Amino acid sequence: MKFGILISVSLLVQVTNGFTPAQPAAGSSRTALRMNVDENDISKTVKVGVIGCGRIGLVHLEAITKAPGVIPVIVSNPTVSKAEAAAKQYNVPKFSNDAMDVITDPEVDAVWICSPSQFHAEQIKACAANNKDIFCEKPIATDLPETVEAINACNEAGVKLMIGLQRRFDDNFKRVKNAVEESEVGDPIMIKLCSRDPSPPPFEYVKGGGGIFADMAVHDLDMSRFLAGSDPIDILAIGSCHIDKSIEELEGSEKFDTASCLVRYPNGVQAMVDVCRQSSYGYDQRAEVLGTKGMIQTDNVYPNTAKIYKNDFTGNADMPYDFFLSRYNEAYVTETIAFCESLVNDTPVPCTGEDGLVALIMAIAADKSAAENRWVSSAKLS
């Protein structure tokens, strides 16, 4: 759908007909939240429901069961056998084929939305209408108007909305962020990020997935903003196909399996992102920040630190972790705990709806840049 929209990224919450500030819900009857943290010797727990028992839903259920004081009480999936299997695997007492059973369950304090992307916005609005706090996998919606509408619904209802950007909770990326914030490497000059998957997804996954910028590079674009500590000015992007030639028949950036982005930030800071759907040497996720006083960079994460020394090879004995599930296992747990702590302590969530919106804006700008072969302002899309 073609639409015209003007958004000042640095003033997102002040746009006329844009976001409305969060307000306490009048007459709220929400369950008092509890979590197992030491606070005046009071035991606290958070009861949650999960919508979607596919791959990412199971990832979050695994993280939920590892987080202290977070208790899953109901799960749903349109194919009810998947919901039943997930409930059995993770000891969840109730399951359903209807997402509304999760959203309206009186026991549920917060809802995890892990359904396909096209359902996110409506489910967020339903959660807001039922006074439930929300953790939603990216994206909030597949276009900007729906995204703004969903965020507004949460702000008007006074419920919290956190977006799943798990890389922000990975110890490696957090260490780079800390180095920037503490000026260990001076003022940032250049940011580099790469994301390369071990193998390409099937054609059916790519078709209708929104393209390589929205589906894959969005995490790296968000991380560039996270490390830069400011909103982007404009983006230049290119894409190509090298691996699975069958996708070349698809529309837009869905026909790319490889892409690069240049992002300009204030004060002349530059960010470079490269993504590829296949890496012969494992899951490649690295970050680097060059500053005026030095540089900090991360390496990939390996199952162990063992190295092998032979006459024809010296290096790590094993390949890096080969998928995001193993690579970011702990980050998902840390992310879950951070969200639930914000509920218990009534503090802002660490990854807001606005963060999700800006990530989508950057992905759309990159897509437009690649299509039109020009720099595209991230503050103006039309």
Short mmCIF file of C-alpha atoms in Angstrom, two decimals:
data_model
loop_
_atom_site.label_atom_id
_atom_site.label_comp_id
_atom_site.label_asym_id
_atom_site.label_seq_id
_atom_site.Cartn_x
_atom_site.Cartn_y
_atom_site.Cartn_z
CA MET A 1 0.00 0.00 0.00
CA LYS A 2 1.40 3.36 -0.98
CA PHE A 3 1.06 6.10 1.62
CA GLY A 4 2.51 9.46 2.46
CA ILE A 5 3.79 10.11 5.96
CA LEU A 6 6.11 12.67 7.52
CA ILE A 7 7.78 11.75 10.80
CA SER A 8 10.46 13.71 12.59
CA VAL A 9 12.42 10.87 14.15
CA SER A 10 13.94 13.05 16.85
CA LEU A 11 10.52 14.35 17.90
CA LEU A 12 8.45 11.19 17.53
CA VAL A 13 6.29 11.63 20.59
CA GLN A 14 5.43 15.22 19.70
CA VAL A 15 4.03 14.73 16.19
CA THR A 16 0.53 16.11 15.61
CA ASN A 17 -1.80 13.14 15.12
CA GLY A 18 1.18 10.99 16.08
CA PHE A 19 1.86 9.52 19.49
CA THR A 20 -0.22 10.33 22.51
CA PRO A 21 1.60 10.34 25.85
CA ALA A 22 1.06 7.39 28.13
CA GLN A 23 -1.60 7.91 30.77
CA PRO A 24 -2.56 5.75 33.75
CA ALA A 25 -5.57 3.61 32.92
CA ALA A 26 -8.64 4.97 34.68
CA GLY A 27 -10.22 2.54 37.07
CA SER A 28 -7.57 -0.06 36.35
CA SER A 29 -8.28 -3.46 37.84
CA ARG A 30 -5.01 -5.04 36.78
CA THR A 31 -3.53 -7.81 38.87
CA ALA A 32 -0.85 -6.67 41.30
CA LEU A 33 2.47 -7.77 39.79
CA ARG A 34 4.90 -9.92 41.69
CA MET A 35 8.41 -11.06 40.86
CA ASN A 36 10.98 -13.13 42.72
CA VAL A 37 13.39 -10.34 43.54
CA ASP A 38 14.66 -9.25 46.90
CA GLU A 39 12.66 -6.15 47.74
CA ASN A 40 11.74 -5.75 51.39
CA ASP A 41 11.55 -9.56 51.62
CA ILE A 42 8.38 -9.63 49.52
CA SER A 43 8.19 -12.43 46.94
CA LYS A 44 6.93 -11.21 43.58
CA THR A 45 5.84 -13.02 40.42
CA VAL A 46 4.66 -12.01 36.97
CA LYS A 47 2.11 -14.26 35.24
CA VAL A 48 2.28 -14.23 31.46
CA GLY A 49 0.58 -15.64 28.39
CA VAL A 50 2.25 -16.39 25.06
CA ILE A 51 0.60 -16.01 21.65
CA GLY A 52 2.29 -18.14 19.01
CA CYS A 53 4.05 -21.46 19.56
CA GLY A 54 6.23 -21.51 16.48
CA ARG A 55 10.01 -21.25 16.57
CA ILE A 56 10.27 -17.77 18.14
CA GLY A 57 7.41 -18.49 20.54
CA LEU A 58 9.28 -21.49 21.89
CA VAL A 59 12.45 -19.39 22.20
CA HIS A 60 10.57 -16.96 24.42
CA LEU A 61 8.88 -19.72 26.41
CA GLU A 62 12.32 -21.16 27.10
CA ALA A 63 13.53 -17.74 28.28
CA ILE A 64 10.41 -17.19 30.38
CA THR A 65 10.91 -20.48 32.20
CA LYS A 66 14.52 -19.52 32.98
CA ALA A 67 13.66 -16.04 34.28
CA PRO A 68 13.10 -15.89 38.06
CA GLY A 69 9.53 -15.19 39.11
CA VAL A 70 8.06 -15.24 35.59
CA ILE A 71 5.29 -17.84 35.26
CA PRO A 72 3.60 -18.80 31.97
CA VAL A 73 -0.07 -19.61 32.61
CA ILE A 74 -1.51 -19.95 29.08
CA VAL A 75 -0.29 -20.34 25.48
CA SER A 76 -2.10 -20.21 22.16
CA ASN A 77 -1.52 -21.20 18.56
CA PRO A 78 -3.96 -21.50 15.62
CA THR A 79 -2.82 -25.12 15.22
CA VAL A 80 -3.89 -26.21 18.66
CA SER A 81 -1.65 -29.29 18.67
CA LYS A 82 1.36 -26.94 18.70
CA ALA A 83 -0.07 -25.06 21.66
CA GLU A 84 -0.73 -28.33 23.46
CA ALA A 85 2.79 -29.57 22.79
CA ALA A 86 4.31 -26.29 24.02
CA ALA A 87 2.14 -26.35 27.14
CA LYS A 88 3.28 -29.88 27.90
CA GLN A 89 6.95 -29.11 27.21
CA TYR A 90 7.02 -26.01 29.44
CA ASN A 91 4.52 -27.05 32.10
CA VAL A 92 1.93 -24.43 31.16
CA PRO A 93 -1.50 -25.26 32.67
CA LYS A 94 -3.69 -23.88 29.85
CA PHE A 95 -3.56 -23.82 26.05
CA SER A 96 -5.86 -22.65 23.26
CA ASN A 97 -6.17 -22.12 19.52
CA ASP A 98 -7.44 -18.56 20.07
CA ALA A 99 -5.15 -15.62 20.88
CA MET A 100 -8.04 -13.82 22.57
CA ASP A 101 -8.12 -16.53 25.25
CA VAL A 102 -4.61 -15.39 26.23
CA ILE A 103 -5.44 -11.70 26.00
CA THR A 104 -8.62 -11.92 28.12
CA ASP A 105 -7.35 -14.41 30.69
CA PRO A 106 -7.81 -12.77 34.13
CA GLU A 107 -4.65 -14.42 35.48
CA VAL A 108 -2.41 -12.86 32.83
CA ASP A 109 -0.41 -9.75 33.73
CA ALA A 110 1.51 -9.47 30.45
CA VAL A 111 1.23 -10.99 26.98
CA TRP A 112 4.09 -12.13 24.75
CA ILE A 113 3.14 -11.68 21.08
CA CYS A 114 5.11 -14.18 18.98
CA SER A 115 2.63 -14.62 16.14
CA PRO A 116 3.30 -13.84 12.44
CA SER A 117 4.04 -10.15 11.81
CA GLN A 118 0.75 -9.34 10.09
CA PHE A 119 -1.17 -10.07 13.32
CA HIS A 120 0.97 -8.01 15.69
CA ALA A 121 -0.78 -4.64 15.47
CA GLU A 122 -4.29 -5.98 16.05
CA GLN A 123 -3.14 -8.17 18.93
CA ILE A 124 -1.29 -5.23 20.53
CA LYS A 125 -4.46 -3.14 20.34
CA ALA A 126 -6.53 -5.99 21.80
CA CYS A 127 -4.05 -6.32 24.70
CA ALA A 128 -4.24 -2.57 25.34
CA ALA A 129 -8.05 -2.72 25.33
CA ASN A 130 -7.87 -5.49 27.95
CA ASN A 131 -5.32 -3.67 30.13
CA LYS A 132 -2.46 -6.12 29.52
CA ASP A 133 1.19 -5.12 29.29
CA ILE A 134 2.83 -6.35 26.10
CA PHE A 135 6.09 -7.83 24.92
CA CYS A 136 6.01 -8.01 21.11
CA GLU A 137 8.49 -9.55 18.71
CA LYS A 138 9.55 -7.12 15.99
CA PRO A 139 7.96 -5.64 13.99
CA ILE A 140 5.05 -3.90 15.68
CA ALA A 141 3.35 -3.83 12.27
CA THR A 142 4.29 -4.08 8.62
CA ASP A 143 3.70 -0.40 7.81
CA LEU A 144 4.11 2.95 9.57
CA PRO A 145 0.44 3.99 10.06
CA GLU A 146 -0.42 0.67 11.75
CA THR A 147 2.70 0.95 13.91
CA VAL A 148 1.77 4.43 15.12
CA GLU A 149 -1.81 3.31 15.77
CA ALA A 150 -0.67 0.36 17.90
CA ILE A 151 1.73 2.51 19.95
CA ASN A 152 -1.00 5.09 20.52
CA ALA A 153 -3.38 2.40 21.73
CA CYS A 154 -0.86 1.36 24.40
CA ASN A 155 -0.13 4.94 25.46
CA GLU A 156 -3.83 5.78 25.73
CA ALA A 157 -4.52 2.64 27.77
CA GLY A 158 -1.53 3.23 30.05
CA VAL A 159 0.00 -0.20 29.35
CA LYS A 160 3.65 -0.94 28.71
CA LEU A 161 4.86 -2.05 25.28
CA MET A 162 8.31 -3.56 24.83
CA ILE A 163 9.73 -4.63 21.48
CA GLY A 164 11.96 -7.66 21.10
CA LEU A 165 15.39 -6.37 20.05
CA GLN A 166 17.42 -9.01 21.85
CA ARG A 167 20.85 -7.96 20.59
CA ARG A 168 20.69 -4.94 22.90
CA PHE A 169 20.83 -7.45 25.80
CA ASP A 170 23.76 -9.49 24.51
CA ASP A 171 26.86 -9.09 26.71
CA ASN A 172 29.13 -8.44 23.72
CA PHE A 173 27.05 -5.62 22.28
CA LYS A 174 26.39 -4.21 25.75
CA ARG A 175 30.13 -3.99 26.37
CA VAL A 176 30.58 -1.98 23.17
CA LYS A 177 27.70 0.30 24.20
CA ASN A 178 29.28 0.81 27.63
CA ALA A 179 32.62 1.70 26.03
CA VAL A 180 30.91 4.37 23.95
CA GLU A 181 28.93 5.76 26.89
CA GLU A 182 32.01 5.85 29.15
CA SER A 183 34.16 7.44 26.39
CA GLU A 184 36.68 4.60 26.62
CA VAL A 185 37.40 5.00 22.91
CA GLY A 186 36.66 8.71 22.74
CA ASP A 187 33.99 10.22 20.53
CA PRO A 188 32.57 7.76 18.00
CA ILE A 189 33.71 8.24 14.39
CA MET A 190 32.67 5.06 12.64
CA ILE A 191 30.41 2.08 13.49
CA LYS A 192 30.58 -1.23 11.64
CA LEU A 193 28.15 -4.12 11.94
CA CYS A 194 27.85 -7.38 10.06
CA SER A 195 25.19 -10.07 10.15
CA ARG A 196 25.62 -13.24 8.11
CA ASP A 197 23.48 -16.33 8.52
CA PRO A 198 24.86 -19.88 8.22
CA SER A 199 22.43 -20.77 5.41
CA PRO A 200 19.62 -19.07 3.48
CA PRO A 201 15.99 -19.54 4.50
CA PRO A 202 13.55 -21.36 2.20
CA PHE A 203 11.86 -19.53 -0.66
CA GLU A 204 8.52 -19.63 1.18
CA TYR A 205 10.03 -17.75 4.12
CA VAL A 206 11.53 -15.02 1.93
CA LYS A 207 8.37 -14.51 -0.14
CA GLY A 208 6.14 -12.09 1.72
CA GLY A 209 8.74 -11.57 4.45
CA GLY A 210 9.11 -7.85 3.78
CA GLY A 211 12.57 -7.96 2.20
CA ILE A 212 16.11 -8.22 3.51
CA PHE A 213 16.14 -4.78 5.17
CA ALA A 214 12.93 -5.23 7.20
CA ASP A 215 13.41 -8.93 7.85
CA MET A 216 17.15 -9.17 8.50
CA ALA A 217 19.06 -5.88 8.49
CA VAL A 218 16.57 -4.22 10.85
CA HIS A 219 18.45 -5.65 13.86
CA ASP A 220 21.75 -4.19 12.65
CA LEU A 221 20.16 -0.85 11.76
CA ASP A 222 18.72 -0.68 15.27
CA MET A 223 22.09 -1.63 16.77
CA SER A 224 23.80 1.16 14.81
CA ARG A 225 21.34 3.63 16.35
CA PHE A 226 21.80 2.05 19.80
CA LEU A 227 25.58 2.44 19.59
CA ALA A 228 25.46 5.91 18.00
CA GLY A 229 23.15 7.12 20.77
CA SER A 230 21.21 9.34 18.37
CA ASP A 231 18.70 9.17 15.55
CA PRO A 232 19.85 8.73 11.94
CA ILE A 233 19.89 11.50 9.35
CA ASP A 234 19.75 9.48 6.14
CA ILE A 235 20.54 6.09 4.62
CA LEU A 236 22.08 4.76 1.41
CA ALA A 237 21.57 1.07 0.62
CA ILE A 238 22.27 -1.47 -2.11
CA GLY A 239 21.32 -5.11 -2.53
CA SER A 240 22.10 -8.09 -4.75
CA CYS A 241 21.53 -11.84 -5.09
CA HIS A 242 24.40 -14.34 -4.99
CA ILE A 243 23.17 -17.52 -3.30
CA ASP A 244 19.58 -18.56 -4.02
CA LYS A 245 18.81 -17.39 -7.55
CA SER A 246 15.18 -18.52 -7.21
CA ILE A 247 14.37 -15.42 -5.16
CA GLU A 248 15.33 -13.10 -8.02
CA GLU A 249 11.73 -13.35 -9.27
CA LEU A 250 10.42 -11.73 -6.08
CA GLU A 251 9.50 -8.08 -5.66
CA GLY A 252 11.56 -5.31 -4.07
CA SER A 253 14.27 -6.22 -1.62
CA GLU A 254 12.87 -9.74 -1.23
CA LYS A 255 15.03 -10.54 -4.28
CA PHE A 256 18.22 -9.70 -2.36
CA ASP A 257 20.17 -12.15 -0.22
CA THR A 258 23.02 -9.68 0.31
CA ALA A 259 22.84 -6.00 1.22
CA SER A 260 24.88 -3.08 2.53
CA CYS A 261 23.81 0.18 4.18
CA LEU A 262 25.55 3.46 4.98
CA VAL A 263 23.88 5.46 7.74
CA ARG A 264 24.72 9.10 8.54
CA TYR A 265 24.31 10.23 12.14
CA PRO A 266 24.77 13.67 13.73
CA ASN A 267 28.31 14.97 14.29
CA GLY A 268 29.55 13.20 11.18
CA VAL A 269 29.30 9.71 12.70
CA GLN A 270 29.09 7.04 10.00
CA ALA A 271 27.67 3.54 10.32
CA MET A 272 28.22 0.68 7.88
CA VAL A 273 26.04 -2.43 7.90
CA ASP A 274 26.45 -5.54 5.76
CA VAL A 275 24.15 -8.54 5.80
CA CYS A 276 24.15 -11.82 3.89
CA ARG A 277 21.87 -14.84 4.13
CA GLN A 278 24.75 -17.32 3.90
CA SER A 279 28.10 -17.65 5.62
CA SER A 280 30.13 -20.80 5.03
CA TYR A 281 31.89 -20.47 8.39
CA GLY A 282 28.90 -20.18 10.73
CA TYR A 283 26.74 -17.46 12.24
CA ASP A 284 28.71 -14.22 11.87
CA GLN A 285 27.62 -11.35 14.15
CA ARG A 286 30.22 -8.70 14.90
CA ALA A 287 30.36 -5.04 15.88
CA GLU A 288 33.07 -2.39 15.87
CA VAL A 289 33.24 1.23 16.96
CA LEU A 290 36.19 3.44 16.02
CA GLY A 291 36.57 6.47 18.26
CA THR A 292 38.92 9.39 18.60
CA LYS A 293 40.90 7.56 21.33
CA GLY A 294 40.73 3.96 20.19
CA MET A 295 38.55 1.14 18.91
CA ILE A 296 36.41 -1.60 20.42
CA GLN A 297 35.16 -4.64 18.54
CA THR A 298 33.46 -7.95 19.26
CA ASP A 299 34.20 -11.42 17.97
CA ASN A 300 31.75 -14.20 17.23
CA VAL A 301 30.61 -16.46 20.05
CA TYR A 302 31.93 -20.04 20.10
CA PRO A 303 30.69 -23.10 22.02
CA ASN A 304 34.07 -23.25 23.75
CA THR A 305 37.46 -21.56 23.87
CA ALA A 306 39.46 -24.56 22.63
CA LYS A 307 41.97 -23.96 19.84
CA ILE A 308 43.69 -26.48 17.63
CA TYR A 309 47.27 -26.25 16.34
CA LYS A 310 48.36 -28.29 13.32
CA ASN A 311 50.82 -27.96 10.49
CA ASP A 312 48.06 -26.82 8.15
CA PHE A 313 45.70 -25.01 10.55
CA THR A 314 45.78 -22.89 13.71
CA GLY A 315 42.59 -21.52 15.24
CA ASN A 316 39.33 -22.28 17.03
CA ALA A 317 38.67 -25.99 17.31
CA ASP A 318 34.98 -25.54 16.51
CA MET A 319 32.83 -23.22 14.41
CA PRO A 320 30.91 -20.30 15.92
CA TYR A 321 27.37 -20.97 17.09
CA ASP A 322 25.41 -21.75 13.97
CA PHE A 323 22.09 -20.04 14.69
CA PHE A 324 20.54 -17.14 16.56
CA LEU A 325 18.79 -19.46 19.03
CA SER A 326 22.08 -20.66 20.49
CA ARG A 327 23.98 -17.42 19.86
CA TYR A 328 21.50 -15.25 21.77
CA ASN A 329 20.18 -17.76 24.31
CA GLU A 330 21.22 -15.73 27.35
CA ALA A 331 20.21 -12.43 25.75
CA TYR A 332 16.62 -13.64 25.48
CA VAL A 333 16.58 -14.46 29.20
CA THR A 334 18.13 -11.09 30.12
CA GLU A 335 15.57 -9.35 27.90
CA THR A 336 12.71 -11.19 29.63
CA ILE A 337 13.98 -10.25 33.09
CA ALA A 338 14.43 -6.60 32.06
CA PHE A 339 10.83 -6.38 30.83
CA CYS A 340 9.37 -8.01 33.93
CA GLU A 341 11.46 -5.80 36.22
CA SER A 342 9.98 -2.77 34.48
CA LEU A 343 6.50 -4.14 35.23
CA VAL A 344 7.25 -4.86 38.87
CA ASN A 345 8.99 -1.53 39.49
CA ASP A 346 6.73 0.50 37.17
CA THR A 347 9.70 1.88 35.25
CA PRO A 348 10.07 2.50 31.49
CA VAL A 349 10.77 -0.56 29.38
CA PRO A 350 14.29 -0.66 27.89
CA CYS A 351 13.10 -1.18 24.28
CA THR A 352 10.05 0.96 23.62
CA GLY A 353 7.45 1.05 20.89
CA GLU A 354 9.21 4.15 19.60
CA ASP A 355 12.45 2.12 19.28
CA GLY A 356 10.54 -0.42 17.21
CA LEU A 357 9.08 2.36 15.07
CA VAL A 358 12.45 3.97 14.33
CA ALA A 359 13.92 0.56 13.42
CA LEU A 360 11.06 0.07 10.94
CA ILE A 361 11.54 3.59 9.55
CA MET A 362 15.24 2.85 8.98
CA ALA A 363 14.42 -0.44 7.23
CA ILE A 364 11.84 1.23 4.98
CA ALA A 365 14.30 4.04 4.17
CA ALA A 366 16.96 1.46 3.26
CA ASP A 367 14.49 -0.40 1.07
CA LYS A 368 13.54 2.83 -0.70
CA SER A 369 17.19 3.78 -1.14
CA ALA A 370 18.06 0.46 -2.76
CA ALA A 371 15.06 0.72 -5.09
CA GLU A 372 15.73 4.33 -6.11
CA ASN A 373 19.54 4.33 -5.91
CA ARG A 374 19.77 7.46 -3.74
CA TRP A 375 20.18 8.68 -0.17
CA VAL A 376 16.85 8.64 1.70
CA SER A 377 16.11 10.76 4.76
CA SER A 378 14.95 8.65 7.67
CA ALA A 379 12.83 11.56 8.90
CA LYS A 380 10.79 11.89 5.73
CA LEU A 381 9.17 9.07 3.80
CA SER A 382 6.62 9.80 1.12
#
